[in-house]
Structures are given as C-alpha cells and as structure tokens.
Short mmCIF file of C-alpha atoms in Angstrom, two decimals:
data_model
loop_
_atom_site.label_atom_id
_atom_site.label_comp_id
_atom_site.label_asym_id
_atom_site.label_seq_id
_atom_site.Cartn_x
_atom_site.Cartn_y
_atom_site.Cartn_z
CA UNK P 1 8.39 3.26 17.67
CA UNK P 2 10.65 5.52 15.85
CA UNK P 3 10.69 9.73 17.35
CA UNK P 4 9.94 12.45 14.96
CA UNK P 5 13.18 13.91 15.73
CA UNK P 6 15.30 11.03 15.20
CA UNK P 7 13.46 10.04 11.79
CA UNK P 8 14.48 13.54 10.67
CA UNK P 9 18.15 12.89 11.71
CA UNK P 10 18.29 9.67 9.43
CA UNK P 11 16.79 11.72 6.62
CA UNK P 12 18.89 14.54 7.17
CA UNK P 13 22.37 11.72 6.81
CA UNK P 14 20.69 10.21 4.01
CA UNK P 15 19.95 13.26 1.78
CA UNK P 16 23.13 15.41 3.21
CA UNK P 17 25.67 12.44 2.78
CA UNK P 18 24.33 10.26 0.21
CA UNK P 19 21.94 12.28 -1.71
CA UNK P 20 19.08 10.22 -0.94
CA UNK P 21 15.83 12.28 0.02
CA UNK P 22 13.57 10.97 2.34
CA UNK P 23 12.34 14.01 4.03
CA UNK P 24 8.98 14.18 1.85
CA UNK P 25 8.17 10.58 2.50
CA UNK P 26 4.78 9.82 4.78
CA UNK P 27 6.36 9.18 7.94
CA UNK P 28 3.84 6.73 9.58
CA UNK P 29 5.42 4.05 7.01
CA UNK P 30 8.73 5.00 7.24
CA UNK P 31 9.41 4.76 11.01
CA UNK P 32 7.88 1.24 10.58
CA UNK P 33 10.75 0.59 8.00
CA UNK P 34 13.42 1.70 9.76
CA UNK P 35 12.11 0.16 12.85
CA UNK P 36 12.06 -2.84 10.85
CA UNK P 37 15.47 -2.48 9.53
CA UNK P 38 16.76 -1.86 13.07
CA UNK P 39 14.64 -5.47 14.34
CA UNK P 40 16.11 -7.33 11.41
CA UNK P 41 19.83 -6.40 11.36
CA UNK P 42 19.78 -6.28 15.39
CA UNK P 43 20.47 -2.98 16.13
CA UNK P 44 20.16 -2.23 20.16
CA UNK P 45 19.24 1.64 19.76
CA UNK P 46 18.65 3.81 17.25
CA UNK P 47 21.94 5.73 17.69
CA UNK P 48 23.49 2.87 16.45
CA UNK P 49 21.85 2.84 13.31
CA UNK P 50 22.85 6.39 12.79
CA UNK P 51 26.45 5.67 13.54
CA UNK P 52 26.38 2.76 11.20
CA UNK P 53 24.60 4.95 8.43
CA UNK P 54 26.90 7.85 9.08
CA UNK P 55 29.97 5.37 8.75
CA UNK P 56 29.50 2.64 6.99
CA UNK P 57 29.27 3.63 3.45
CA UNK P 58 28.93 0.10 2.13
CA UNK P 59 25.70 0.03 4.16
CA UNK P 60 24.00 2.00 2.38
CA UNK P 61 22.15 0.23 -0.70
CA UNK P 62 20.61 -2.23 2.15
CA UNK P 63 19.22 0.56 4.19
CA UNK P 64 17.83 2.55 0.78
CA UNK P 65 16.12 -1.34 -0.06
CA UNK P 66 15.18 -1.66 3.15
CA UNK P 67 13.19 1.88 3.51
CA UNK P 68 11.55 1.19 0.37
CA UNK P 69 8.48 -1.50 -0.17
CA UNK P 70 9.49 -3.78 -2.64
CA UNK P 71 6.09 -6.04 -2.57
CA UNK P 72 4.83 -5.96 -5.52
CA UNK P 73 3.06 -8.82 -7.77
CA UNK P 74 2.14 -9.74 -11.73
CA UNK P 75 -1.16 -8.79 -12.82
CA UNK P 76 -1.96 -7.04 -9.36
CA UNK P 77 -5.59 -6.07 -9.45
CA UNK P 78 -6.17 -7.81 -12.58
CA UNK P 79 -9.20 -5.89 -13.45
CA UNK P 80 -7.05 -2.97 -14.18
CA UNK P 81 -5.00 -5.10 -16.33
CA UNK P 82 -8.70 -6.23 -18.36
CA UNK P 83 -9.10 -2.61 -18.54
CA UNK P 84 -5.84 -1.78 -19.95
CA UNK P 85 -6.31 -4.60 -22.72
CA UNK P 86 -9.77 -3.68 -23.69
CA UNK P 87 -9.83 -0.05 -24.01
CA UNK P 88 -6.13 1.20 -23.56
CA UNK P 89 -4.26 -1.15 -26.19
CA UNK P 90 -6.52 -0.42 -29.05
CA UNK P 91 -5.55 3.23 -28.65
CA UNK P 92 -1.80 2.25 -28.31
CA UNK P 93 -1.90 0.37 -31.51
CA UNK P 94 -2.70 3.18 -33.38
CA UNK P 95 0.65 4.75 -32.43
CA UNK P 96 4.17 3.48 -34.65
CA UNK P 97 6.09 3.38 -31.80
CA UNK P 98 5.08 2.80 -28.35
CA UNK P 99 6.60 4.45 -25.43
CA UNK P 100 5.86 3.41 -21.65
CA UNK P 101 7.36 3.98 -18.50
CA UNK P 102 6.93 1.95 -15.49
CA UNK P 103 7.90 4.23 -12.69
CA UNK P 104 8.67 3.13 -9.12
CA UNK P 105 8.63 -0.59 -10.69
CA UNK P 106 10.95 -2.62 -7.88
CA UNK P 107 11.60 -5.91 -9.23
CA UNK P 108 9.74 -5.91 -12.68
CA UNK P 109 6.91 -8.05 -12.13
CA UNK P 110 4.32 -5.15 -13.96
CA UNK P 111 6.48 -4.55 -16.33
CA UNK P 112 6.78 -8.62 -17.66
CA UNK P 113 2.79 -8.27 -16.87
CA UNK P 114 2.65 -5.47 -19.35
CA UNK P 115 5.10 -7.16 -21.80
CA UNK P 116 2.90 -9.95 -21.92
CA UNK P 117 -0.38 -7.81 -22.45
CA UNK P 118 1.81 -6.18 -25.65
CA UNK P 119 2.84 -9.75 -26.87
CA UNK P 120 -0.51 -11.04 -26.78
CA UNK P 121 -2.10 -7.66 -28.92
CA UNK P 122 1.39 -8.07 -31.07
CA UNK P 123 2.25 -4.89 -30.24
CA UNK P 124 5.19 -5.63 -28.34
CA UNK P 125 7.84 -5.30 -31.24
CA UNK P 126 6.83 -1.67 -31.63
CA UNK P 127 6.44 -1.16 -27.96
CA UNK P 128 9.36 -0.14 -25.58
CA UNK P 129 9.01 0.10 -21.36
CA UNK P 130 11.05 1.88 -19.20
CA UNK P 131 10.99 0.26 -16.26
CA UNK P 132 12.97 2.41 -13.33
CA UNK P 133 13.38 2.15 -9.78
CA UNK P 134 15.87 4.54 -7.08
CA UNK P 135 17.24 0.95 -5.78
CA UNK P 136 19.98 -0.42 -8.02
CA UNK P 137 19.56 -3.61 -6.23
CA UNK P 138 15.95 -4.63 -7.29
CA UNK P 139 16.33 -3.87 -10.92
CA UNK P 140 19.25 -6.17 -11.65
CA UNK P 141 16.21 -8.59 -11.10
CA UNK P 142 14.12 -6.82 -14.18
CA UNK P 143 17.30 -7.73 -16.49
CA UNK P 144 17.31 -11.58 -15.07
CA UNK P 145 13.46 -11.90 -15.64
CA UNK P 146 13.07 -14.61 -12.96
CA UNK P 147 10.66 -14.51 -10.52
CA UNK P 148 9.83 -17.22 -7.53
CA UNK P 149 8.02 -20.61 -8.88
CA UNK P 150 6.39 -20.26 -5.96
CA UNK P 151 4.36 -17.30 -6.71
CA UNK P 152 3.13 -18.94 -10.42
CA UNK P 153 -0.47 -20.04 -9.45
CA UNK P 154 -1.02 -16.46 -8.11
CA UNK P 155 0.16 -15.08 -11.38
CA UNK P 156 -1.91 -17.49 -13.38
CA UNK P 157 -5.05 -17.17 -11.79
CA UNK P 158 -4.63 -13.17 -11.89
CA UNK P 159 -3.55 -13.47 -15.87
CA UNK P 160 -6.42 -15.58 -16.36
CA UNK P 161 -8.64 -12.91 -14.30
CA UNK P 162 -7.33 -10.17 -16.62
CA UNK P 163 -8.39 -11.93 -19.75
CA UNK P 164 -5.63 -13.73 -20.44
CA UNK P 165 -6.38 -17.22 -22.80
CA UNK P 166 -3.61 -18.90 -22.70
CA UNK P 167 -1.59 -21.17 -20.44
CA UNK P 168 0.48 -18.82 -18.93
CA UNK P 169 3.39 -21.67 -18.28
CA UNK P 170 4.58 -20.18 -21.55
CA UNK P 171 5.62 -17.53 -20.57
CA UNK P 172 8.34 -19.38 -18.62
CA UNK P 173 10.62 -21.85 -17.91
CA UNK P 174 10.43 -23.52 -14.85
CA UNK P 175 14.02 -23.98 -12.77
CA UNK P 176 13.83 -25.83 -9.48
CA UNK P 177 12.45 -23.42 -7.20
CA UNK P 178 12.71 -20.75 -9.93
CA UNK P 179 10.37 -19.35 -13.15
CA UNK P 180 12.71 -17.48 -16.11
CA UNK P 181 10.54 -15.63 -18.20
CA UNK P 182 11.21 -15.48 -22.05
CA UNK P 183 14.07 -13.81 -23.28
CA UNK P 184 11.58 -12.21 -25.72
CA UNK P 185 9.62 -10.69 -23.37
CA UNK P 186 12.49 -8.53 -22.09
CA UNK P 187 13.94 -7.92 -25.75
CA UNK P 188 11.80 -4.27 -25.44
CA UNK P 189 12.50 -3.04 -22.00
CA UNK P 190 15.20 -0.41 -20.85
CA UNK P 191 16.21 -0.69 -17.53
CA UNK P 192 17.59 1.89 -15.73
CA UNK P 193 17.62 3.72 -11.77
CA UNK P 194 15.48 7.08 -11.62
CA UNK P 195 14.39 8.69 -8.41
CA UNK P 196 10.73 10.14 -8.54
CA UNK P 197 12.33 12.67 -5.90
CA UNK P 198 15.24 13.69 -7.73
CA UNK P 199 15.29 13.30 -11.41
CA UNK P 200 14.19 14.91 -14.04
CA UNK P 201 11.67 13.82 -17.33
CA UNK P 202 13.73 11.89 -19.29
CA UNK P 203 11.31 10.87 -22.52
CA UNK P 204 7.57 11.45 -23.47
CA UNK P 205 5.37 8.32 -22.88
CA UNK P 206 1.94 7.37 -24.34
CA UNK P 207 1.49 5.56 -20.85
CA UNK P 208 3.24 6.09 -17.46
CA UNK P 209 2.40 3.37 -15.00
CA UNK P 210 3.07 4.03 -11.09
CA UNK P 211 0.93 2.13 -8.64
CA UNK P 212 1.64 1.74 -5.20
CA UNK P 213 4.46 4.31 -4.98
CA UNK P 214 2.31 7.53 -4.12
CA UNK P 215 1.12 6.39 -0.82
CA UNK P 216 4.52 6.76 0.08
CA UNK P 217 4.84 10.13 0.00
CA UNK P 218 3.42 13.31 1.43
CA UNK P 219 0.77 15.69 -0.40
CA UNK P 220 4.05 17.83 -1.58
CA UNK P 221 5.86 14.99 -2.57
CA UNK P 222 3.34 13.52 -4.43
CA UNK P 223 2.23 16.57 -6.07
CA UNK P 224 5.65 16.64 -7.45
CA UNK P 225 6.32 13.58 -8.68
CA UNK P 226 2.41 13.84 -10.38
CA UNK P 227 3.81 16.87 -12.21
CA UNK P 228 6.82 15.23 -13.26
CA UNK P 229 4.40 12.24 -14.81
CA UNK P 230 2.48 15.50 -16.34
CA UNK P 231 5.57 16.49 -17.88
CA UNK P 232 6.27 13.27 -19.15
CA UNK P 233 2.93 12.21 -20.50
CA UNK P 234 1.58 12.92 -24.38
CA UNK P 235 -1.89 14.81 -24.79
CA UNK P 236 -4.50 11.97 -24.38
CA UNK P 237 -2.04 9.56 -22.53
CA UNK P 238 -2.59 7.92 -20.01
CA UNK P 239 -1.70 7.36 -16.35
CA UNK P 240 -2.46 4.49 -14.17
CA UNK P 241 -2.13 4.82 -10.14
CA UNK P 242 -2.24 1.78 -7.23
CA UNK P 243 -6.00 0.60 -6.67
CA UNK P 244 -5.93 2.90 -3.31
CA UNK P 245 -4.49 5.93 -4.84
CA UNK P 246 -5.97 9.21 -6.31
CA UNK P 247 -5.62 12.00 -8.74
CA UNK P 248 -7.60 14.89 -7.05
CA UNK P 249 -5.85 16.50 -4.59
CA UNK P 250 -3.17 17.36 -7.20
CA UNK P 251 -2.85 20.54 -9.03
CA UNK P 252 -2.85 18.77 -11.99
CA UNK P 253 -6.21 16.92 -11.99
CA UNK P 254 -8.07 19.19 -13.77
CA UNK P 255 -6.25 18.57 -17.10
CA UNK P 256 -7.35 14.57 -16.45
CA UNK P 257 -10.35 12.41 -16.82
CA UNK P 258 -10.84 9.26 -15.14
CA UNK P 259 -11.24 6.82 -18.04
CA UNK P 260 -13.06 4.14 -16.59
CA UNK P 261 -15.10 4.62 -13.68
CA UNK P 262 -13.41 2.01 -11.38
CA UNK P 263 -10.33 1.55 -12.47
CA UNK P 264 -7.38 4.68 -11.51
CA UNK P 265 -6.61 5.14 -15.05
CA UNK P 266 -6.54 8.58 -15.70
CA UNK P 267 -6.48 10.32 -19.57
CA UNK P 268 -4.38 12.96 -20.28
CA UNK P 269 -7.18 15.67 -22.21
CA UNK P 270 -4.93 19.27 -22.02
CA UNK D 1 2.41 11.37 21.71
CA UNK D 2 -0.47 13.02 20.46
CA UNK D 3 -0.84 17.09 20.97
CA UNK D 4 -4.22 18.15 22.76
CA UNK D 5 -4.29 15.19 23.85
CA UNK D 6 -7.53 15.98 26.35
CA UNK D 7 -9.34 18.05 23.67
CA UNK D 8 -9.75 16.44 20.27
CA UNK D 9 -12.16 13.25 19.06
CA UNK D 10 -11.61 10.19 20.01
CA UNK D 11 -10.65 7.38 17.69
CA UNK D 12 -12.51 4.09 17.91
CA UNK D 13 -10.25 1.20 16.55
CA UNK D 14 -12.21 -2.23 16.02
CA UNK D 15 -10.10 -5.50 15.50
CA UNK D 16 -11.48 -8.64 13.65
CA UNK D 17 -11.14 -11.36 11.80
CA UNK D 18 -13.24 -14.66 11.51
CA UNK D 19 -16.40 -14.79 13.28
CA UNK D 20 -16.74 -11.38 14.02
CA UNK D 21 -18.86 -9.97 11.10
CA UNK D 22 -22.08 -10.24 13.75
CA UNK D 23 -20.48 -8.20 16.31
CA UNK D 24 -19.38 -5.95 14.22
CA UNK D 25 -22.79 -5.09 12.71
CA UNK D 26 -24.27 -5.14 16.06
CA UNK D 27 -21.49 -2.51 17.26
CA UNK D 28 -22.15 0.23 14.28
CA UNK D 29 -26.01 -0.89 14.15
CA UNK D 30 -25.72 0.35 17.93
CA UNK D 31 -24.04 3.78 17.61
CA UNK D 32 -25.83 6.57 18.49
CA UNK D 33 -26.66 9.31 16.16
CA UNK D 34 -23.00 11.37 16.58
CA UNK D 35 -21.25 9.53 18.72
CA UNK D 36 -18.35 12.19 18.13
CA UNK D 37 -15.44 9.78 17.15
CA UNK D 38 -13.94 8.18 14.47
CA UNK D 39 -14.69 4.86 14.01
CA UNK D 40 -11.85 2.37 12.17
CA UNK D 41 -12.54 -1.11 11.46
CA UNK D 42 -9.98 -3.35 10.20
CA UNK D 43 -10.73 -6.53 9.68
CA UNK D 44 -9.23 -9.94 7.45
CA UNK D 45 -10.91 -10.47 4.58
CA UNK D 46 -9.99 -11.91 1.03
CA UNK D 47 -8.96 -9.28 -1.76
CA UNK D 48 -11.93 -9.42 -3.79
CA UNK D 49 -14.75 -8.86 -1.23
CA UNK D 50 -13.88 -4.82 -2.38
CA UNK D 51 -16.82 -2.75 -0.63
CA UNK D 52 -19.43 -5.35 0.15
CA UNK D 53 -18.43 -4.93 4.20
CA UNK D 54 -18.68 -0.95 3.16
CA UNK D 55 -22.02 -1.56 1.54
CA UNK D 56 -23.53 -3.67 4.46
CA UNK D 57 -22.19 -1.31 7.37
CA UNK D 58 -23.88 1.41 5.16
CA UNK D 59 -27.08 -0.26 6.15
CA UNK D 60 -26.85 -0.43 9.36
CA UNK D 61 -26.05 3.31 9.99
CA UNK D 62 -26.20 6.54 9.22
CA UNK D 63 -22.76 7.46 9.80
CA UNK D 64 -20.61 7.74 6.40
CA UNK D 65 -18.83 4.55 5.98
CA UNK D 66 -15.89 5.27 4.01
CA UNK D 67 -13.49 2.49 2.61
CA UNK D 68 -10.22 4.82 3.08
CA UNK D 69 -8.16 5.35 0.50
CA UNK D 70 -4.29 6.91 0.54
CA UNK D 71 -4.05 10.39 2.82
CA UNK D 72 -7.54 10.12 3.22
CA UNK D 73 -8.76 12.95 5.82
CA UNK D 74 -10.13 11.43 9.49
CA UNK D 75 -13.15 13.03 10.58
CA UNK D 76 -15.16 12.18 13.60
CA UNK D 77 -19.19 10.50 12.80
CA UNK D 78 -17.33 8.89 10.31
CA UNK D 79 -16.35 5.46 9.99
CA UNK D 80 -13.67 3.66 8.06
CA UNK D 81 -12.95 0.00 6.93
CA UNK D 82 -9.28 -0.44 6.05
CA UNK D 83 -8.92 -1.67 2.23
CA UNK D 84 -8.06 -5.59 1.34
CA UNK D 85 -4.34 -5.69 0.81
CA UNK D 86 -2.86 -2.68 2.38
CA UNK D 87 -1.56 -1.78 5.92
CA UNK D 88 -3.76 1.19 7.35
CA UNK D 89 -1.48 3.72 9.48
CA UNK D 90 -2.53 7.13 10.99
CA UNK D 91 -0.38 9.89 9.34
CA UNK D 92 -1.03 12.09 12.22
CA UNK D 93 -4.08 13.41 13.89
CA UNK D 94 -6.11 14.49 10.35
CA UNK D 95 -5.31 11.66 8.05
CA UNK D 96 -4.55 7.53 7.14
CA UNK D 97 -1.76 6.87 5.04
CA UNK D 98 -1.77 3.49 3.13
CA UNK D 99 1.26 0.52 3.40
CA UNK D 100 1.77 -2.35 1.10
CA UNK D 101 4.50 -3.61 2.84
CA UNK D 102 4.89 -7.28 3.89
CA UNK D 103 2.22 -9.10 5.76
CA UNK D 104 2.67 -9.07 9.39
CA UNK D 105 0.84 -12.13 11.18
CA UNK D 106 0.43 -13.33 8.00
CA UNK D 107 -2.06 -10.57 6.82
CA UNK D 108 -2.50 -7.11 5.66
CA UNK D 109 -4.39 -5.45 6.66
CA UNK D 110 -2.89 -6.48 9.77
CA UNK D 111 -4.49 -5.46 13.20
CA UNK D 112 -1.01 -4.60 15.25
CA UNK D 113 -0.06 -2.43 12.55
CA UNK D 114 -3.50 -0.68 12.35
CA UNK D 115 -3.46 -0.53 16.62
CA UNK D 116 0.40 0.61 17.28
CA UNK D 117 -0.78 3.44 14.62
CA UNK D 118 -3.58 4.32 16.75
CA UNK D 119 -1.85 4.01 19.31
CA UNK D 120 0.67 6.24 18.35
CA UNK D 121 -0.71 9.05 17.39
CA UNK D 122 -4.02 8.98 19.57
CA UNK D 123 -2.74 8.08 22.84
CA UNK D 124 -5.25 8.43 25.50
CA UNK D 125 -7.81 9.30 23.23
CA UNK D 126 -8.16 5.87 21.44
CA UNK D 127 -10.46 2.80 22.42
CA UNK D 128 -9.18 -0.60 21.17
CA UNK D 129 -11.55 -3.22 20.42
CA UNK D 130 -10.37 -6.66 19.63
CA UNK D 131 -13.18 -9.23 18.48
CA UNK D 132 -13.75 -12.78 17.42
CA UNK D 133 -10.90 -14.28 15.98
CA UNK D 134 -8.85 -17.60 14.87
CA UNK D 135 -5.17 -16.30 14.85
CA UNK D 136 -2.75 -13.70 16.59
CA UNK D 137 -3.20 -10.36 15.21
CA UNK D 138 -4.33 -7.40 16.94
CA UNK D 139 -3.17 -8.50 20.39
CA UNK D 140 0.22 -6.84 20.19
CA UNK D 141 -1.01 -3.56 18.82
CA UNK D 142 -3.93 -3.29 21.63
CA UNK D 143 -1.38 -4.20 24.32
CA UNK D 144 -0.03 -0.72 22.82
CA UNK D 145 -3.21 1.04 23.22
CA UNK D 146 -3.37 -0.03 26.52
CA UNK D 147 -0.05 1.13 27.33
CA UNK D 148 -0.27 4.88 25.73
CA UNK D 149 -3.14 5.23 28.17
CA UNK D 150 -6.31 3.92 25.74
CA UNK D 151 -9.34 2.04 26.59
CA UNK D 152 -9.56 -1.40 25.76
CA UNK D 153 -12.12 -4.10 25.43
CA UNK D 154 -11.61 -7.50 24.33
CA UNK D 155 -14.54 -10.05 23.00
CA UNK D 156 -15.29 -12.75 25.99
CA UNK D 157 -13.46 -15.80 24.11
CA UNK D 158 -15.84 -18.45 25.63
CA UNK D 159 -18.71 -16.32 23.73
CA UNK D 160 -16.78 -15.53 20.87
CA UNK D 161 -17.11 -17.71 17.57
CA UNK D 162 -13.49 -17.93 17.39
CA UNK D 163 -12.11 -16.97 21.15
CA UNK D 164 -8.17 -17.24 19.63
CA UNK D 165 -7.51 -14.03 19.51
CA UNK D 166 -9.24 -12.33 22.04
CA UNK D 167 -7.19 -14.95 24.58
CA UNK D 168 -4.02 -13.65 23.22
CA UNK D 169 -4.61 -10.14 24.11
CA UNK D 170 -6.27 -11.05 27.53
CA UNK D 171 -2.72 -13.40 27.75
CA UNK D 172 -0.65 -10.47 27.16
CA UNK D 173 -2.14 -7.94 29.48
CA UNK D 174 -4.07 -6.04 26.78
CA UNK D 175 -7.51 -6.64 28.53
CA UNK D 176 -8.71 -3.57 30.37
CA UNK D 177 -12.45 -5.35 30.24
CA UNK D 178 -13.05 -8.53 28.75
CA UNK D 179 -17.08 -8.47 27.75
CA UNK D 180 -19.57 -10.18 25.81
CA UNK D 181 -20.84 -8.83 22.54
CA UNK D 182 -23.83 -7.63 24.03
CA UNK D 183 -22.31 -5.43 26.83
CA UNK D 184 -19.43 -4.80 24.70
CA UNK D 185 -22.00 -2.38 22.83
CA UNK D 186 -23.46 -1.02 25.90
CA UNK D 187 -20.02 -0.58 27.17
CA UNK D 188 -18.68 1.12 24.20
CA UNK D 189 -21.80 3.83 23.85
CA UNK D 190 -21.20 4.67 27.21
CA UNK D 191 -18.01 5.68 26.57
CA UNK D 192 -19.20 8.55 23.87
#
C-alpha cells in the first residue's frame, strides 16, 4: 500500500504541473487507484511512477482515468429513478425549458437513463442535460451513445424496476457485441469537461444530478463542490446524491429538505 | 501504521459470504454488553437485500447496528455492515469512506479490500475474522491483518457450511487460530 507521503508527492506533480487537484480527494480510495494503476501498467516502485508522471506528458489522461472510478450503470438504484418519474417530472413539466446537469457523469449511462425518463413524459424536446466529467476520455463515449450489449439485461430489468413499460430494445440498436442508443436521445444533451474541484457555475439547473462522486472526496472537498451545486441550483430544485451519500454534514443542508424519505433527493426550499 | 497504536479501540473485522449468516448471528448475539470495539461486518449479499441483515443483527443485540454510509464516523459498541455495492475502506482512525470501484474477486463489497483497510490503518489493534464461504475473498486481506501484527481467526472449514474460503486463508498463512463457530465466539469475547 501506497505512503501518505508519497500520495502527497503525486498530488503535488499533478496539481503543480498539470493543474489537476487531487489533494482534497479521500485518500483510502486513492492509494488503491494508484496502487492499481502501478499493478496494471507494471510499474516496479513507486518512484517510477513519479518519474513517468513528472516526464511523460502524454501519460497523463491515462493516469487522470485511471485515479478516477468510472463504474457507473443505467438506471442504478432504480427506485430513485421511480421516484424521479413520479414526483420530480410532474414538477419539471411545469417549467418551458428544462435545464439539468449531470455532474461527475463518466461515460453517460445516467444521463441516456434520464433522456429516456424525459422521452417517455415527452418532455425531452424542451429538456436539455449537461452531462460533464474532468476526464476528456470518458465523455467522447456520451457523444457515441454506445454502451456494451453485454450489460442490456441489467439495464432492462433496472428500467423495468423504475417503471419503465416498454421494451427497452428500443432504445437501441444492437451491433455485434455493441448497443447504439438513438440518435434522438442524445439530440438534447451538451457535452462538455468540468472539474467539480476547479470550475466554476456555469448555468442554473432545475435539477443537478451527482451520485457516486462525493464519496470521493474529503468533508472540505465535498462541502465545496455541494456549494457549487447550491450555486447552481433554482429555488425549489432539486439535487440527487449516490444511494450511500448525504446532505448533512454540509453547511448548506439547512436550506434543503429531503423529498422523499428514502430516496437522496434533496429540494432546494431557500 | 496506525498512531497510538497501544491505546485506542480495537476494530473487529468479520469476513463472510455464503453459509455464514448463522455464525454471524451467533457472534453479535454473543457480545457482551460493551465489548469496547468496533465491530465491521462485510459480507456478499445481492443489491436489494438493503437493511434486512441490519434489521436482523438489530435483534440480536443491543449494540447500534449501523449500515455505514460515506465518511461515516467509527465509534467503538458500535457495529457496522458494509452497504451492497460499494467497497468499505477506513479513512483513518475516526471514519469509513465508501468505493464503487470495480469488483475485486468478483464482488463488492469485497473482503480483501475491507481487511487491507483494516489492516492499514488499525495495525495491531484489529482482529480479522474470516467465516464460511464458497469463493476467494477475504483471504488476501486477513493475510494482511496478520502481517501488521492483528489477530486472526479463521472458521474450521470441515465445520463450516462452505469451508472454501476459510482453506484459502489457512493456505496462505493467514490462520493465527483456526476454530469452530462455537469457540470462535468464546475465543473472540475473550479477547475484549
């Protein structure tokens, strides 16, 4: 396992000469990336690494995809996606044009989730999602739209699970080993890199998805990044978090209500 | 390696994955009142089981039993069950951090991630305890225990319901005391 010290040297290159800050990430998951980065692309000791990092500039966008999870699914906890249809589209509707942002998204399997939720309440023509991510890499996939056949059943039973009622093989096209969703779907997203760490509000959203992207960072970090979703968020939006993650130990909790009792979907009220 | 290493609570890290629902009952059914560590359970299970091994530990004790969630605090007389579909690490000495990083030995929660965690930050003050079992997991990550100076107890695979796993940790040295479930518990308590 990874030392303190040297974790804080490969943060220190990153943010210093590439402008990448990982100092505020939670470190217990990090050293297990980069001890898994260091396993897969054979590395003998961590000085290597460093001296590969430090001169190697080319090898950068794999180590930046590499310390970041990219696991991530369509429909994931599908009771949250139930939720969102039931009580969270009906308010959305009554809006002319609607504005979401998927933070933190990787490769785009909520956001084609979402799209589908907005197709199916034929909202999706007035609807446009942001999705972002820091890695360049895993975006490009958002624009493609395809997604492994192999993961379909999953995605079907956990549409199904979320009230979907159709067959969700319509939603695609199926290409040897490969599923490409429909073009239409993707007609209403923007795609674009934004780091949670690093940059700014860029837009006011009626919803701000980011699940699974908290528990990477510290207590500071996160408290951060929540107020940058504060900033971004309309009076009586709404902001949904990973199944594991949580609103209250932020300063800004106290201007939020937990809209549903199970589900972390959280409503803007000051 | 962990500071104070002689003077804060001890961490109790349980291991399991099928057949080991009994001993696991048995094991927090047996605790005594404040046993003065924290225990963590991390065990296979399918996604949508969420709370019902939280609900039925809750019976059996009167320990809080706490299904952790992200940065969650650690606090000893308390015990934790690691959430379906997330890697549970120690952040340091006062709190879990979650992971939804790949599966590693094909699941997640996965026991070696959970263990080298323990391992790392609790050192000499962590007991690994590896149960019943029908694949690989856990055996690496109490092998780590066992080597930053832990306790560890395996399940007796011929009493086991599924002896798998405990043999792979007793193959790879992890074994301080292989036991049956019975005197695993009597074991354990005397170690409080």
């Amino acid at each position: 396992m990874l030392k303190d010290e040297e974790l804080d040297l490969l943060t220190g290159l990153l943010s210093e000469k590439y402008g990448y800050d990982f100092n505020n990430y939670a470190r217990a998951s990090l050293k297990r990336r980069v001890g898994r980065l260091m396993a897969i692309d054979r590395f003998p000791s961590f000085a290597e690494l460093l001296h590969k990092v430090n001169h190697d500039a080319a090898y950068l966008p794999r180590m930046v995809q590499s310390l970041t999870v990219n696991v991530t699914e369509m429909f994931r906890d599908p009771s949250v996606f139930k939720t969102i249809r039931e009580s969270v589209l009906p308010v959305l509707g009554t809006h002319p044009l609607i504005r979401i942002w998927h933070a933190g998204c990787s490769t785009g399997e909520e956001v084609y989730s979402m799209a589908i939720l907005l197709e199916e309440a034929n909202l999706l023509h007035r609807s446009l999602l942001y999705a972002t991510d820091l890695n360049p890499m895993v975006i490009e996939n958002i624009k493609k739209g395809i997604f492994p056949m192999s993961q379909m059943k999953v995605y079907s039973e956990n549409y199904i699970l979320s009230g979907g009622k159709k067959d969700f093989s319509r939603y695609y096209t199926a290409k040897y080993d490969w599923a490409k969703f429909d073009e239409n779907l993707k007609s209403r997203m923007i795609v674009a890199t934004h780091n949670l760490v690093s940059d700014r509000s860029f837009n006011e959203f009626q919803v701000i998805f980011c699940r699974n992207v908290l528990i990477y960072f510290d207590k500071t970090l996160q408290d951060h990044v929540l107020n940058l979703f504060d900033d971004s968020l309309e009076k009586l939006g709404f902001l949904v978090l990973g199944s594991k993650e949580n609103l209250r130990f932020s300063s800004i909790s106290k201007k939020y209500v937990q809209s549903d009792e199970k589900e972390k979907i959280w409503r803007k009220m000051k | 390696m962990a500071k104070n290493e002689m003077n804060g609570f001890k961490v109790v890290a349980i291991g399991g994955s099928a057949g080991s629902l009994e001993t696991i009952l048995a094991i927090v059914q047996g605790l005594p009142k404040s046993p003065g560590a924290a225990i963590i359970i991390i065990v296979h299970r399918k996604n949508d089981l969420e709370s019902i091994l939280a609900n039925l530990l809750s019976f059996k004790t009167h320990l809080v039993v706490k299904e952790v969630e992200d940065k969650d605090p650690i606090y000893p007389d308390h015990i934790y069950i690691a959430p379906p579909d997330y890697h549970l690490l120690i952040e340091d000495e006062h709190s879990f951090s979650l992971d939804s990083s790949e599966k590693v030995q094909f699941s997640r929660p996965s026991i070696d991630v959970a263990f080298e965690s323990v391992a790392e930050v609790f050192a000499g003050r962590a007991i690994g305890i590896l149960l019943s079992g029908a694949n690989s997991d856990g055996a690496k990550g109490l092998l780590k225990i066992r080597e930053s100076g832990g306790y560890t107890i395996v399940q007796n695979p011929a009493t086991a319901d599924m002896g798998y796993m405990p043999q792979q940790a007793i193959n790879l040295g992890a074994a301080q005391h292989v036991l049956d479930a019975d005197a695993l518990v009597a074991t354990l308590n005397g170690l409080f």
